[in-house]
Amino acid sequence: MPVPIRRPIVALTLSCALLAGATACGSDSTTKDTAAVAATAPPSPSTSAEKQKFAKTRFVANAGLAAGATYQWIVKPWKAGKFKKGANGHKLALVKAGLAGTFAYNRLKAAAKNAEGDPALSKAIAPLTAGIETLKGLPSKLRKGDGTDGAVSSFDDVINKVKDAGKSAGAEVKDQVPSASQLTGG
């Protein structure tokens, strides 16, 4: 069976690129490793304008991911009755809800930190930081299946308050469902 001409050309090109890259990586004693120099240099201080530059955007992204995870893997299965004992897929739904709860808590904490960079957002989100802290123990309750009704309503309430606070500060939050790798990676 004849091999298309394209394969050997691609293989030859890749081989030449690897060979040229390997020979170019040699160093003499007079050159310094720029990566090592850059790693030891102190970070340049950022101005308050740079900190605020994307505060609203990061807030909207983090709060949106928290809202999407909460709705997709906590509120929706709860409404469908998946958290009731004996329901089909009960244990899997509880594990997913626990992971989603941990993820949502993490993203809400990040959103609160992002809100500090914008004056309007920081005023709107400040009363909610205590509510976000109350969510800390709820993911483990969801994983165990203890008090799922209260945990679900707590998550839903805090998410809705964060969305309202963002909207009042001019940063409307829309649900963004995270991927499974984002959910497990944190």
Short mmCIF file of N, CA and C in Angstrom, two decimals:
data_model
loop_
_atom_site.label_atom_id
_atom_site.label_comp_id
_atom_site.label_asym_id
_atom_site.label_seq_id
_atom_site.Cartn_x
_atom_site.Cartn_y
_atom_site.Cartn_z
N MET A 1 0.85 -1.17 0.00
CA MET A 1 0.00 0.00 0.00
C MET A 1 0.90 1.24 0.00
N PRO A 2 0.77 2.13 -0.97
CA PRO A 2 1.63 3.31 -1.06
C PRO A 2 1.28 4.33 0.03
N VAL A 3 2.31 5.00 0.54
CA VAL A 3 2.14 6.02 1.57
C VAL A 3 2.00 7.37 0.89
N PRO A 4 1.01 8.17 1.29
CA PRO A 4 0.87 9.50 0.68
C PRO A 4 2.14 10.33 0.92
N ILE A 5 2.47 11.18 -0.01
CA ILE A 5 3.68 11.99 0.04
C ILE A 5 3.65 12.96 1.23
N ARG A 6 2.48 13.28 1.68
CA ARG A 6 2.33 14.24 2.76
C ARG A 6 2.94 13.74 4.06
N ARG A 7 2.81 12.47 4.37
CA ARG A 7 3.32 11.92 5.63
C ARG A 7 4.84 12.05 5.76
N PRO A 8 5.61 11.62 4.74
CA PRO A 8 7.06 11.77 4.88
C PRO A 8 7.50 13.24 4.97
N ILE A 9 6.80 14.12 4.28
CA ILE A 9 7.15 15.54 4.33
C ILE A 9 6.91 16.09 5.73
N VAL A 10 5.78 15.74 6.32
CA VAL A 10 5.47 16.20 7.68
C VAL A 10 6.48 15.62 8.67
N ALA A 11 6.81 14.34 8.52
CA ALA A 11 7.78 13.71 9.42
C ALA A 11 9.16 14.36 9.28
N LEU A 12 9.57 14.64 8.05
CA LEU A 12 10.86 15.28 7.81
C LEU A 12 10.89 16.70 8.39
N THR A 13 9.81 17.44 8.21
CA THR A 13 9.73 18.80 8.74
C THR A 13 9.81 18.80 10.26
N LEU A 14 9.07 17.90 10.91
CA LEU A 14 9.10 17.81 12.36
C LEU A 14 10.48 17.40 12.87
N SER A 15 11.11 16.46 12.19
CA SER A 15 12.45 16.03 12.60
C SER A 15 13.45 17.18 12.51
N CYS A 16 13.39 17.94 11.43
CA CYS A 16 14.29 19.09 11.27
C CYS A 16 14.04 20.14 12.33
N ALA A 17 12.78 20.37 12.64
CA ALA A 17 12.44 21.37 13.67
C ALA A 17 12.96 20.93 15.03
N LEU A 18 12.82 19.65 15.35
CA LEU A 18 13.33 19.16 16.63
C LEU A 18 14.85 19.22 16.69
N LEU A 19 15.51 18.87 15.59
CA LEU A 19 16.97 18.92 15.54
C LEU A 19 17.47 20.35 15.66
N ALA A 20 16.83 21.27 14.97
CA ALA A 20 17.23 22.68 15.03
C ALA A 20 16.97 23.23 16.42
N GLY A 21 15.88 22.84 17.04
CA GLY A 21 15.57 23.30 18.40
C GLY A 21 16.54 22.77 19.42
N ALA A 22 16.97 21.53 19.25
CA ALA A 22 17.92 20.94 20.20
C ALA A 22 19.28 21.59 20.09
N THR A 23 19.71 21.90 18.87
CA THR A 23 21.02 22.53 18.72
C THR A 23 20.99 23.99 19.14
N ALA A 24 19.85 24.65 19.04
CA ALA A 24 19.74 26.05 19.43
C ALA A 24 19.67 26.21 20.94
N CYS A 25 19.35 25.14 21.64
CA CYS A 25 19.21 25.22 23.09
C CYS A 25 20.54 25.18 23.82
N GLY A 26 21.62 24.95 23.13
CA GLY A 26 22.93 24.93 23.77
C GLY A 26 23.26 26.32 24.30
N SER A 27 23.98 26.41 25.41
CA SER A 27 24.32 27.72 25.96
C SER A 27 25.81 27.79 26.20
N ASP A 28 26.33 29.00 26.08
CA ASP A 28 27.72 29.19 26.42
C ASP A 28 27.81 29.82 27.81
N SER A 29 28.98 29.94 28.33
CA SER A 29 29.14 30.37 29.72
C SER A 29 28.87 31.86 29.91
N THR A 30 28.81 32.64 28.84
CA THR A 30 28.62 34.08 28.99
C THR A 30 27.16 34.49 29.02
N THR A 31 26.25 33.62 28.58
CA THR A 31 24.83 33.99 28.57
C THR A 31 24.17 33.55 29.86
N LYS A 32 23.22 34.33 30.30
CA LYS A 32 22.49 34.02 31.53
C LYS A 32 21.15 33.42 31.15
N ASP A 33 20.64 32.62 32.04
CA ASP A 33 19.32 32.05 31.84
C ASP A 33 18.29 33.12 32.18
N THR A 34 17.60 33.61 31.18
CA THR A 34 16.66 34.71 31.40
C THR A 34 15.48 34.29 32.26
N ALA A 35 15.09 33.04 32.19
CA ALA A 35 13.98 32.58 33.02
C ALA A 35 14.36 32.63 34.49
N ALA A 36 15.59 32.25 34.82
CA ALA A 36 16.03 32.28 36.22
C ALA A 36 16.14 33.71 36.71
N VAL A 37 16.60 34.61 35.86
CA VAL A 37 16.71 36.01 36.23
C VAL A 37 15.32 36.60 36.46
N ALA A 38 14.38 36.26 35.57
CA ALA A 38 13.02 36.78 35.70
C ALA A 38 12.35 36.24 36.96
N ALA A 39 12.65 34.99 37.31
CA ALA A 39 12.02 34.39 38.48
C ALA A 39 12.52 35.01 39.77
N THR A 40 13.75 35.49 39.80
CA THR A 40 14.29 36.08 41.01
C THR A 40 13.99 37.56 41.13
N ALA A 41 13.56 38.20 40.06
CA ALA A 41 13.24 39.62 40.10
C ALA A 41 11.95 39.83 40.88
N PRO A 42 11.91 40.85 41.72
CA PRO A 42 10.68 41.09 42.48
C PRO A 42 9.56 41.54 41.54
N PRO A 43 8.31 41.15 41.84
CA PRO A 43 7.20 41.55 40.98
C PRO A 43 7.00 43.07 41.06
N SER A 44 6.64 43.63 39.96
CA SER A 44 6.42 45.08 39.94
C SER A 44 5.08 45.38 40.62
N PRO A 45 5.03 46.40 41.42
CA PRO A 45 3.78 46.72 42.10
C PRO A 45 2.74 47.18 41.10
N SER A 46 1.52 46.78 41.33
CA SER A 46 0.45 47.19 40.42
C SER A 46 -0.30 48.36 41.04
N THR A 47 -0.71 49.25 40.21
CA THR A 47 -1.44 50.42 40.69
C THR A 47 -2.88 50.04 40.97
N SER A 48 -3.57 50.90 41.67
CA SER A 48 -4.96 50.61 41.97
C SER A 48 -5.80 50.60 40.69
N ALA A 49 -5.39 51.37 39.70
CA ALA A 49 -6.10 51.37 38.42
C ALA A 49 -5.97 50.02 37.73
N GLU A 50 -4.77 49.41 37.81
CA GLU A 50 -4.58 48.09 37.21
C GLU A 50 -5.39 47.04 37.96
N LYS A 51 -5.48 47.16 39.26
CA LYS A 51 -6.26 46.19 40.04
C LYS A 51 -7.73 46.28 39.68
N GLN A 52 -8.23 47.47 39.43
CA GLN A 52 -9.65 47.67 39.15
C GLN A 52 -10.01 47.41 37.69
N LYS A 53 -9.01 47.27 36.84
CA LYS A 53 -9.24 47.20 35.41
C LYS A 53 -10.26 46.14 35.01
N PHE A 54 -10.11 44.96 35.52
CA PHE A 54 -11.03 43.89 35.14
C PHE A 54 -11.79 43.34 36.34
N ALA A 55 -11.97 44.12 37.38
CA ALA A 55 -12.65 43.64 38.59
C ALA A 55 -14.09 43.21 38.28
N LYS A 56 -14.81 44.02 37.54
CA LYS A 56 -16.21 43.66 37.23
C LYS A 56 -16.27 42.42 36.35
N THR A 57 -15.38 42.34 35.38
CA THR A 57 -15.38 41.18 34.48
C THR A 57 -15.09 39.91 35.24
N ARG A 58 -14.08 39.94 36.11
CA ARG A 58 -13.76 38.75 36.91
C ARG A 58 -14.88 38.42 37.88
N PHE A 59 -15.50 39.44 38.46
CA PHE A 59 -16.63 39.22 39.36
C PHE A 59 -17.76 38.51 38.63
N VAL A 60 -18.10 39.01 37.45
CA VAL A 60 -19.20 38.42 36.67
C VAL A 60 -18.87 36.98 36.30
N ALA A 61 -17.62 36.71 35.90
CA ALA A 61 -17.24 35.35 35.51
C ALA A 61 -17.30 34.40 36.71
N ASN A 62 -16.73 34.79 37.84
CA ASN A 62 -16.74 33.92 39.01
C ASN A 62 -18.14 33.70 39.57
N ALA A 63 -18.91 34.78 39.67
CA ALA A 63 -20.27 34.65 40.19
C ALA A 63 -21.14 33.85 39.22
N GLY A 64 -20.92 34.02 37.92
CA GLY A 64 -21.68 33.26 36.93
C GLY A 64 -21.39 31.77 37.00
N LEU A 65 -20.12 31.41 37.20
CA LEU A 65 -19.77 29.99 37.35
C LEU A 65 -20.38 29.41 38.62
N ALA A 66 -20.37 30.17 39.70
CA ALA A 66 -20.98 29.70 40.95
C ALA A 66 -22.48 29.51 40.77
N ALA A 67 -23.12 30.45 40.11
CA ALA A 67 -24.56 30.35 39.88
C ALA A 67 -24.90 29.18 38.97
N GLY A 68 -24.11 28.99 37.93
CA GLY A 68 -24.36 27.87 37.00
C GLY A 68 -24.18 26.53 37.67
N ALA A 69 -23.13 26.38 38.47
CA ALA A 69 -22.89 25.11 39.18
C ALA A 69 -24.00 24.84 40.18
N THR A 70 -24.42 25.88 40.88
CA THR A 70 -25.48 25.72 41.88
C THR A 70 -26.78 25.29 41.22
N TYR A 71 -27.13 25.95 40.14
CA TYR A 71 -28.38 25.60 39.48
C TYR A 71 -28.32 24.21 38.85
N GLN A 72 -27.25 23.93 38.11
CA GLN A 72 -27.15 22.68 37.36
C GLN A 72 -27.07 21.45 38.25
N TRP A 73 -26.27 21.51 39.31
CA TRP A 73 -26.02 20.30 40.09
C TRP A 73 -26.58 20.31 41.50
N ILE A 74 -27.22 21.42 41.91
CA ILE A 74 -27.83 21.43 43.24
C ILE A 74 -29.33 21.70 43.13
N VAL A 75 -29.73 22.83 42.58
CA VAL A 75 -31.13 23.22 42.55
C VAL A 75 -31.95 22.33 41.62
N LYS A 76 -31.46 22.12 40.42
CA LYS A 76 -32.20 21.33 39.42
C LYS A 76 -32.44 19.89 39.89
N PRO A 77 -31.41 19.17 40.38
CA PRO A 77 -31.68 17.81 40.88
C PRO A 77 -32.58 17.81 42.12
N TRP A 78 -32.47 18.83 42.94
CA TRP A 78 -33.31 18.92 44.13
C TRP A 78 -34.77 19.05 43.72
N LYS A 79 -35.04 19.92 42.72
CA LYS A 79 -36.41 20.09 42.23
C LYS A 79 -36.93 18.81 41.59
N ALA A 80 -36.03 18.03 40.98
CA ALA A 80 -36.43 16.77 40.34
C ALA A 80 -36.59 15.63 41.35
N GLY A 81 -36.27 15.87 42.61
CA GLY A 81 -36.43 14.85 43.64
C GLY A 81 -35.29 13.85 43.72
N LYS A 82 -34.14 14.17 43.14
CA LYS A 82 -33.00 13.24 43.13
C LYS A 82 -32.35 13.09 44.51
N PHE A 83 -32.58 14.03 45.44
CA PHE A 83 -31.96 13.95 46.75
C PHE A 83 -32.76 13.12 47.74
N LYS A 84 -33.93 12.67 47.36
CA LYS A 84 -34.75 11.85 48.25
C LYS A 84 -34.21 10.43 48.28
N LYS A 85 -34.23 9.83 49.46
CA LYS A 85 -33.74 8.45 49.59
C LYS A 85 -34.56 7.53 48.70
N GLY A 86 -33.86 6.62 48.02
CA GLY A 86 -34.52 5.67 47.14
C GLY A 86 -34.71 6.18 45.72
N ALA A 87 -34.41 7.43 45.47
CA ALA A 87 -34.55 7.98 44.11
C ALA A 87 -33.46 7.40 43.22
N ASN A 88 -33.77 7.29 41.94
CA ASN A 88 -32.81 6.78 40.98
C ASN A 88 -31.66 7.77 40.84
N GLY A 89 -30.43 7.33 41.08
CA GLY A 89 -29.25 8.18 40.99
C GLY A 89 -29.06 9.06 42.21
N HIS A 90 -29.61 8.67 43.33
CA HIS A 90 -29.58 9.44 44.57
C HIS A 90 -28.15 9.75 45.03
N LYS A 91 -27.31 8.72 45.14
CA LYS A 91 -25.96 8.91 45.66
C LYS A 91 -25.11 9.76 44.71
N LEU A 92 -25.21 9.48 43.43
CA LEU A 92 -24.44 10.24 42.45
C LEU A 92 -24.86 11.71 42.46
N ALA A 93 -26.14 11.97 42.58
CA ALA A 93 -26.63 13.36 42.63
C ALA A 93 -26.10 14.07 43.86
N LEU A 94 -26.02 13.37 44.99
CA LEU A 94 -25.50 13.98 46.22
C LEU A 94 -24.01 14.28 46.11
N VAL A 95 -23.26 13.37 45.50
CA VAL A 95 -21.82 13.60 45.33
C VAL A 95 -21.58 14.79 44.40
N LYS A 96 -22.32 14.83 43.29
CA LYS A 96 -22.20 15.96 42.36
C LYS A 96 -22.58 17.27 43.04
N ALA A 97 -23.62 17.22 43.86
CA ALA A 97 -24.06 18.42 44.57
C ALA A 97 -22.98 18.89 45.55
N GLY A 98 -22.34 17.94 46.22
CA GLY A 98 -21.26 18.31 47.14
C GLY A 98 -20.09 18.96 46.41
N LEU A 99 -19.71 18.38 45.27
CA LEU A 99 -18.64 18.98 44.46
C LEU A 99 -19.04 20.37 43.95
N ALA A 100 -20.28 20.46 43.49
CA ALA A 100 -20.77 21.75 42.98
C ALA A 100 -20.83 22.78 44.10
N GLY A 101 -21.19 22.34 45.30
CA GLY A 101 -21.23 23.26 46.43
C GLY A 101 -19.87 23.78 46.79
N THR A 102 -18.88 22.90 46.79
CA THR A 102 -17.51 23.32 47.08
C THR A 102 -17.01 24.28 46.01
N PHE A 103 -17.29 23.95 44.75
CA PHE A 103 -16.89 24.82 43.64
C PHE A 103 -17.57 26.18 43.76
N ALA A 104 -18.89 26.18 44.03
CA ALA A 104 -19.62 27.44 44.12
C ALA A 104 -19.10 28.30 45.27
N TYR A 105 -18.80 27.68 46.40
CA TYR A 105 -18.25 28.42 47.54
C TYR A 105 -16.92 29.06 47.14
N ASN A 106 -16.07 28.29 46.48
CA ASN A 106 -14.77 28.79 46.03
C ASN A 106 -14.93 29.97 45.08
N ARG A 107 -15.81 29.85 44.12
CA ARG A 107 -16.01 30.92 43.14
C ARG A 107 -16.67 32.15 43.78
N LEU A 108 -17.56 31.95 44.75
CA LEU A 108 -18.17 33.09 45.42
C LEU A 108 -17.14 33.86 46.25
N LYS A 109 -16.22 33.13 46.89
CA LYS A 109 -15.15 33.80 47.63
C LYS A 109 -14.28 34.61 46.66
N ALA A 110 -13.98 34.03 45.50
CA ALA A 110 -13.19 34.74 44.49
C ALA A 110 -13.95 35.96 43.97
N ALA A 111 -15.26 35.82 43.78
CA ALA A 111 -16.08 36.94 43.30
C ALA A 111 -16.10 38.07 44.34
N ALA A 112 -16.18 37.71 45.61
CA ALA A 112 -16.16 38.72 46.66
C ALA A 112 -14.82 39.45 46.67
N LYS A 113 -13.74 38.71 46.45
CA LYS A 113 -12.42 39.33 46.40
C LYS A 113 -12.31 40.24 45.17
N ASN A 114 -12.86 39.81 44.04
CA ASN A 114 -12.85 40.64 42.84
C ASN A 114 -13.66 41.91 43.04
N ALA A 115 -14.74 41.81 43.80
CA ALA A 115 -15.60 42.97 44.03
C ALA A 115 -14.87 44.08 44.79
N GLU A 116 -13.85 43.72 45.55
CA GLU A 116 -13.08 44.73 46.29
C GLU A 116 -12.36 45.70 45.36
N GLY A 117 -12.13 45.30 44.12
CA GLY A 117 -11.42 46.14 43.16
C GLY A 117 -12.28 47.19 42.50
N ASP A 118 -13.59 47.13 42.70
CA ASP A 118 -14.49 48.09 42.09
C ASP A 118 -15.32 48.74 43.20
N PRO A 119 -15.33 50.06 43.30
CA PRO A 119 -16.03 50.71 44.40
C PRO A 119 -17.52 50.39 44.47
N ALA A 120 -18.20 50.40 43.33
CA ALA A 120 -19.65 50.12 43.33
C ALA A 120 -19.92 48.67 43.74
N LEU A 121 -19.13 47.75 43.21
CA LEU A 121 -19.31 46.35 43.57
C LEU A 121 -18.98 46.09 45.03
N SER A 122 -17.95 46.72 45.54
CA SER A 122 -17.56 46.45 46.92
C SER A 122 -18.64 46.90 47.88
N LYS A 123 -19.33 48.00 47.58
CA LYS A 123 -20.43 48.45 48.43
C LYS A 123 -21.62 47.48 48.34
N ALA A 124 -21.86 46.95 47.15
CA ALA A 124 -23.01 46.07 46.95
C ALA A 124 -22.78 44.68 47.53
N ILE A 125 -21.54 44.19 47.49
CA ILE A 125 -21.26 42.82 47.90
C ILE A 125 -20.88 42.72 49.38
N ALA A 126 -20.49 43.81 49.99
CA ALA A 126 -20.02 43.78 51.39
C ALA A 126 -21.02 43.12 52.34
N PRO A 127 -22.31 43.39 52.27
CA PRO A 127 -23.24 42.73 53.20
C PRO A 127 -23.37 41.22 52.96
N LEU A 128 -22.93 40.73 51.81
CA LEU A 128 -23.10 39.33 51.47
C LEU A 128 -21.95 38.44 51.90
N THR A 129 -20.84 39.02 52.32
CA THR A 129 -19.68 38.19 52.67
C THR A 129 -19.97 37.26 53.84
N ALA A 130 -20.78 37.70 54.79
CA ALA A 130 -21.16 36.82 55.90
C ALA A 130 -22.02 35.66 55.39
N GLY A 131 -22.90 35.95 54.43
CA GLY A 131 -23.73 34.90 53.84
C GLY A 131 -22.91 33.88 53.09
N ILE A 132 -21.87 34.35 52.42
CA ILE A 132 -20.98 33.43 51.69
C ILE A 132 -20.24 32.54 52.66
N GLU A 133 -19.83 33.10 53.79
CA GLU A 133 -19.11 32.31 54.81
C GLU A 133 -20.00 31.21 55.39
N THR A 134 -21.32 31.45 55.47
CA THR A 134 -22.22 30.42 56.02
C THR A 134 -22.31 29.20 55.11
N LEU A 135 -21.92 29.35 53.86
CA LEU A 135 -21.99 28.23 52.91
C LEU A 135 -20.85 27.24 53.10
N LYS A 136 -19.86 27.60 53.89
CA LYS A 136 -18.64 26.81 54.01
C LYS A 136 -18.89 25.34 54.37
N GLY A 137 -19.75 25.07 55.30
CA GLY A 137 -20.00 23.70 55.73
C GLY A 137 -21.08 22.97 54.95
N LEU A 138 -21.79 23.66 54.09
CA LEU A 138 -22.91 23.04 53.38
C LEU A 138 -22.52 21.98 52.35
N PRO A 139 -21.38 22.10 51.63
CA PRO A 139 -21.04 21.04 50.68
C PRO A 139 -20.88 19.67 51.34
N SER A 140 -20.30 19.62 52.52
CA SER A 140 -20.16 18.32 53.19
C SER A 140 -21.53 17.78 53.59
N LYS A 141 -22.45 18.66 53.97
CA LYS A 141 -23.81 18.20 54.28
C LYS A 141 -24.49 17.64 53.04
N LEU A 142 -24.25 18.29 51.90
CA LEU A 142 -24.85 17.80 50.66
C LEU A 142 -24.28 16.44 50.29
N ARG A 143 -22.96 16.26 50.44
CA ARG A 143 -22.35 14.97 50.11
C ARG A 143 -22.90 13.86 50.99
N LYS A 144 -23.13 14.16 52.25
CA LYS A 144 -23.64 13.16 53.19
C LYS A 144 -25.13 12.96 53.06
N GLY A 145 -25.82 13.93 52.46
CA GLY A 145 -27.26 13.83 52.31
C GLY A 145 -28.00 14.37 53.52
N ASP A 146 -27.32 15.09 54.41
CA ASP A 146 -27.94 15.65 55.61
C ASP A 146 -28.55 17.01 55.31
N GLY A 147 -29.80 17.19 55.62
CA GLY A 147 -30.43 18.50 55.50
C GLY A 147 -30.33 19.11 54.13
N THR A 148 -30.63 18.33 53.11
CA THR A 148 -30.45 18.83 51.74
C THR A 148 -31.39 20.00 51.44
N ASP A 149 -32.59 20.00 51.98
CA ASP A 149 -33.53 21.09 51.69
C ASP A 149 -32.98 22.43 52.17
N GLY A 150 -32.46 22.45 53.39
CA GLY A 150 -31.90 23.69 53.93
C GLY A 150 -30.64 24.12 53.20
N ALA A 151 -29.80 23.15 52.83
CA ALA A 151 -28.55 23.46 52.12
C ALA A 151 -28.85 24.03 50.74
N VAL A 152 -29.80 23.42 50.05
CA VAL A 152 -30.15 23.88 48.71
C VAL A 152 -30.72 25.29 48.77
N SER A 153 -31.62 25.53 49.71
CA SER A 153 -32.22 26.87 49.79
C SER A 153 -31.18 27.91 50.19
N SER A 154 -30.20 27.55 51.04
CA SER A 154 -29.14 28.48 51.43
C SER A 154 -28.28 28.87 50.23
N PHE A 155 -27.87 27.85 49.46
CA PHE A 155 -27.07 28.14 48.27
C PHE A 155 -27.86 29.01 47.29
N ASP A 156 -29.09 28.66 47.06
CA ASP A 156 -29.91 29.40 46.10
C ASP A 156 -30.11 30.85 46.56
N ASP A 157 -30.36 31.05 47.85
CA ASP A 157 -30.55 32.40 48.37
C ASP A 157 -29.30 33.26 48.21
N VAL A 158 -28.15 32.71 48.59
CA VAL A 158 -26.91 33.48 48.49
C VAL A 158 -26.59 33.81 47.03
N ILE A 159 -26.77 32.84 46.14
CA ILE A 159 -26.52 33.08 44.71
C ILE A 159 -27.42 34.19 44.19
N ASN A 160 -28.70 34.14 44.55
CA ASN A 160 -29.62 35.18 44.08
C ASN A 160 -29.27 36.56 44.64
N LYS A 161 -28.80 36.60 45.88
CA LYS A 161 -28.40 37.89 46.47
C LYS A 161 -27.14 38.43 45.78
N VAL A 162 -26.21 37.56 45.46
CA VAL A 162 -25.00 38.00 44.76
C VAL A 162 -25.37 38.50 43.36
N LYS A 163 -26.27 37.81 42.68
CA LYS A 163 -26.72 38.26 41.36
C LYS A 163 -27.38 39.63 41.46
N ASP A 164 -28.23 39.81 42.46
CA ASP A 164 -28.90 41.11 42.64
C ASP A 164 -27.90 42.21 42.96
N ALA A 165 -26.91 41.91 43.81
CA ALA A 165 -25.89 42.90 44.15
C ALA A 165 -25.09 43.29 42.92
N GLY A 166 -24.74 42.32 42.10
CA GLY A 166 -24.01 42.61 40.87
C GLY A 166 -24.83 43.45 39.92
N LYS A 167 -26.11 43.13 39.81
CA LYS A 167 -26.99 43.88 38.91
C LYS A 167 -27.13 45.33 39.38
N SER A 168 -27.24 45.53 40.69
CA SER A 168 -27.37 46.90 41.20
C SER A 168 -26.09 47.71 41.01
N ALA A 169 -24.95 47.03 40.88
CA ALA A 169 -23.67 47.72 40.66
C ALA A 169 -23.30 47.79 39.19
N GLY A 170 -24.19 47.35 38.32
CA GLY A 170 -23.92 47.43 36.89
C GLY A 170 -23.14 46.26 36.33
N ALA A 171 -23.12 45.14 37.05
CA ALA A 171 -22.42 43.94 36.59
C ALA A 171 -23.39 42.76 36.64
N GLU A 172 -24.19 42.63 35.59
CA GLU A 172 -25.20 41.58 35.58
C GLU A 172 -24.56 40.20 35.46
N VAL A 173 -24.97 39.30 36.34
CA VAL A 173 -24.41 37.96 36.41
C VAL A 173 -25.38 37.00 35.73
N LYS A 174 -24.85 36.22 34.79
CA LYS A 174 -25.64 35.19 34.11
C LYS A 174 -25.04 33.83 34.43
N ASP A 175 -25.91 32.82 34.55
CA ASP A 175 -25.44 31.47 34.87
C ASP A 175 -24.52 30.95 33.77
N GLN A 176 -23.39 30.38 34.20
CA GLN A 176 -22.45 29.72 33.29
C GLN A 176 -22.16 28.37 33.90
N VAL A 177 -22.58 27.31 33.26
CA VAL A 177 -22.38 25.97 33.79
C VAL A 177 -20.91 25.57 33.56
N PRO A 178 -20.19 25.28 34.65
CA PRO A 178 -18.79 24.87 34.50
C PRO A 178 -18.69 23.45 33.96
N SER A 179 -17.56 23.15 33.35
CA SER A 179 -17.32 21.81 32.86
C SER A 179 -17.01 20.90 34.02
N ALA A 180 -17.02 19.61 33.78
CA ALA A 180 -16.73 18.65 34.84
C ALA A 180 -15.29 18.80 35.34
N SER A 181 -14.37 19.13 34.44
CA SER A 181 -12.98 19.31 34.86
C SER A 181 -12.83 20.57 35.72
N GLN A 182 -13.57 21.63 35.42
CA GLN A 182 -13.55 22.81 36.28
C GLN A 182 -14.14 22.49 37.64
N LEU A 183 -15.18 21.70 37.65
CA LEU A 183 -15.87 21.36 38.89
C LEU A 183 -14.96 20.54 39.82
N THR A 184 -14.27 19.58 39.26
CA THR A 184 -13.41 18.74 40.10
C THR A 184 -12.07 19.39 40.38
N GLY A 185 -11.65 20.30 39.51
CA GLY A 185 -10.36 20.98 39.70
C GLY A 185 -10.45 22.13 40.68
N GLY A 186 -11.65 22.63 40.90
CA GLY A 186 -11.81 23.73 41.86
C GLY A 186 -11.64 25.00 41.18
#
